[in-house]
Amino acid sequence: MDSLKVKNFIILVLLIVNVVLLAVVISDRMRGDELWDQAVDGAVSLLEANGIAVSEDADLSARSLNQRGVSRSTEFERDAIGEVLGSVNTVDRGGGIIYYDGESGEAIFRGTGGFDIQYAASGAPEAEDMERTARSIAGKLGISLLEGEGSFTVTSSDSSTVLEFTCSSDGARIINCTVEFRFMLGRLYSVSGTRPLDTVASETQTSVIDVPTALMRFLELTREKGHICSELRGLELCYAFSASASGEGSLTPTWLVVTDTGEFYINAITGREEVLA
């Protein structure tokens, strides 16, 4: 009986300790959320004091992305092109440029990510649903396209329709990687753009500048560079792509700031303004 009382007492003590620890964790989290809200509100107030209103639609929540190293795989590339052009012959033109001659057309791929595929008239795929066709071809090429609203634009003329998609990496927008699909008379005739190479070769856990810091950095840039705007409409943590002709590149976390007068890019690691092509 005494042994049972001791066991019950120990269990009660452990339960009390767990409850206390849980209360501390909840309290710390609530305090952290409160400090976060205060920091964001302070940054927003400072922007508004400088004549820049912040839209209620702007996402000011906490986010993070890791730095990624990417690389070209000529084997994967050849197999992928074979999926869309049939059996291909290759010609290495030097400088990271490879030419592919296939059953259904031809293609040029570069180590920097740029590429161009041109279908022969007899090999152009039929496209009853242009978006579905575009996404299918991108999948065969190993290119991830952004999903959701605003993931692509449509430009039409009397003779053709062009769908321009934004690329993504693990769901995050890659600001300077886009792919154009040109359709004519119900068929896909060309695909061109910049892709973020073939494989993620490395991933480094990265501490990015947070939302309040990004907002303050943006305000500094408007003063330093003379940028003029009256409303901040969006804030998105994206990737910026860069690569050399050798086929080695990187995806760097970058804040995309959307205003009423244009878009601005802030390196989410260094805080510097990025000028992207």
PDB file of N, CA, C and O in Angstrom, residues 2 19 26 35 44-45 47 82 106 110 132 135 156 164 200 212 215 232:
ATOM      1  N   ASP A   2       1.901   1.237   0.821  1.00  0.00           N
ATOM      2  CA  ASP A   2       2.805   2.384   0.869  1.00  0.00           C
ATOM      3  C   ASP A   2       3.511   2.574  -0.476  1.00  0.00           C
ATOM      4  O   ASP A   2       3.718   3.692  -0.941  1.00  0.00           O
ATOM      5  N   VAL A  19       2.833  19.999 -16.631  1.00  0.00           N
ATOM      6  CA  VAL A  19       1.876  21.100 -16.790  1.00  0.00           C
ATOM      7  C   VAL A  19       2.586  22.447 -16.681  1.00  0.00           C
ATOM      8  O   VAL A  19       2.339  23.369 -17.468  1.00  0.00           O
ATOM      9  N   ILE A  26       4.036  27.684 -23.652  1.00  0.00           N
ATOM     10  CA  ILE A  26       2.935  28.462 -24.225  1.00  0.00           C
ATOM     11  C   ILE A  26       3.138  29.944 -23.964  1.00  0.00           C
ATOM     12  O   ILE A  26       2.927  30.787 -24.851  1.00  0.00           O
ATOM     13  N   LEU A  35       5.830  39.892 -29.510  1.00  0.00           N
ATOM     14  CA  LEU A  35       6.983  40.688 -29.940  1.00  0.00           C
ATOM     15  C   LEU A  35       7.048  40.775 -31.463  1.00  0.00           C
ATOM     16  O   LEU A  35       7.407  41.819 -32.017  1.00  0.00           O
ATOM     17  N   VAL A  44       5.497  48.636 -40.247  1.00  0.00           N
ATOM     18  CA  VAL A  44       4.399  49.141 -41.076  1.00  0.00           C
ATOM     19  C   VAL A  44       4.125  50.613 -40.768  1.00  0.00           C
ATOM     20  O   VAL A  44       3.936  51.433 -41.680  1.00  0.00           O
ATOM     21  N   SER A  45       4.124  50.967 -39.485  1.00  0.00           N
ATOM     22  CA  SER A  45       3.880  52.364 -39.089  1.00  0.00           C
ATOM     23  C   SER A  45       4.960  53.283 -39.631  1.00  0.00           C
ATOM     24  O   SER A  45       4.669  54.405 -40.072  1.00  0.00           O
ATOM     25  N   LEU A  47       6.794  52.785 -42.338  1.00  0.00           N
ATOM     26  CA  LEU A  47       6.575  52.926 -43.777  1.00  0.00           C
ATOM     27  C   LEU A  47       5.475  53.944 -44.056  1.00  0.00           C
ATOM     28  O   LEU A  47       5.615  54.816 -44.925  1.00  0.00           O
ATOM     29  N   GLY A  82      14.675  13.660 -74.990  1.00  0.00           N
ATOM     30  CA  GLY A  82      14.174  12.501 -75.718  1.00  0.00           C
ATOM     31  C   GLY A  82      12.699  12.255 -75.461  1.00  0.00           C
ATOM     32  O   GLY A  82      11.983  11.754 -76.328  1.00  0.00           O
ATOM     33  N   GLU A 106      14.183  20.260 -82.859  1.00  0.00           N
ATOM     34  CA  GLU A 106      15.549  20.508 -82.417  1.00  0.00           C
ATOM     35  C   GLU A 106      15.546  21.368 -81.163  1.00  0.00           C
ATOM     36  O   GLU A 106      14.551  22.028 -80.850  1.00  0.00           O
ATOM     37  N   ARG A 110      21.693  25.443 -72.598  1.00  0.00           N
ATOM     38  CA  ARG A 110      22.905  26.100 -72.118  1.00  0.00           C
ATOM     39  C   ARG A 110      23.139  25.798 -70.641  1.00  0.00           C
ATOM     40  O   ARG A 110      22.198  25.584 -69.879  1.00  0.00           O
ATOM     41  N   ARG A 132      -2.709  22.470 -69.810  1.00  0.00           N
ATOM     42  CA  ARG A 132      -2.383  21.079 -69.479  1.00  0.00           C
ATOM     43  C   ARG A 132      -1.212  20.587 -70.328  1.00  0.00           C
ATOM     44  O   ARG A 132      -0.325  19.892 -69.826  1.00  0.00           O
ATOM     45  N   ARG A 135       2.086  22.170 -68.980  1.00  0.00           N
ATOM     46  CA  ARG A 135       2.531  21.570 -67.722  1.00  0.00           C
ATOM     47  C   ARG A 135       3.042  20.140 -67.955  1.00  0.00           C
ATOM     48  O   ARG A 135       3.971  19.689 -67.281  1.00  0.00           O
ATOM     49  N   SER A 156      -2.102  36.696 -76.551  1.00  0.00           N
ATOM     50  CA  SER A 156      -2.643  36.154 -77.802  1.00  0.00           C
ATOM     51  C   SER A 156      -2.559  37.169 -78.929  1.00  0.00           C
ATOM     52  O   SER A 156      -2.643  38.388 -78.713  1.00  0.00           O
ATOM     53  N   GLU A 164       3.197  32.040 -70.600  1.00  0.00           N
ATOM     54  CA  GLU A 164       4.470  32.206 -69.892  1.00  0.00           C
ATOM     55  C   GLU A 164       4.290  31.794 -68.440  1.00  0.00           C
ATOM     56  O   GLU A 164       3.500  32.387 -67.712  1.00  0.00           O
ATOM     57  N   VAL A 200      19.057  19.436 -57.481  1.00  0.00           N
ATOM     58  CA  VAL A 200      19.480  20.169 -56.284  1.00  0.00           C
ATOM     59  C   VAL A 200      20.661  19.403 -55.713  1.00  0.00           C
ATOM     60  O   VAL A 200      20.507  18.321 -55.151  1.00  0.00           O
ATOM     61  N   PRO A 212      10.033  42.130 -40.622  1.00  0.00           N
ATOM     62  CA  PRO A 212      10.274  43.518 -40.200  1.00  0.00           C
ATOM     63  C   PRO A 212      11.579  44.085 -40.746  1.00  0.00           C
ATOM     64  O   PRO A 212      11.626  45.244 -41.181  1.00  0.00           O
ATOM     65  N   LEU A 215      11.184  44.860 -44.450  1.00  0.00           N
ATOM     66  CA  LEU A 215      10.426  46.102 -44.645  1.00  0.00           C
ATOM     67  C   LEU A 215      11.304  47.322 -44.391  1.00  0.00           C
ATOM     68  O   LEU A 215      11.255  48.313 -45.137  1.00  0.00           O
ATOM     69  N   LEU A 232       2.821  49.460 -50.684  1.00  0.00           N
ATOM     70  CA  LEU A 232       3.443  48.137 -50.739  1.00  0.00           C
ATOM     71  C   LEU A 232       2.308  47.120 -50.820  1.00  0.00           C
ATOM     72  O   LEU A 232       1.509  46.999 -49.898  1.00  0.00           O
TER      73      LEU A 232
END
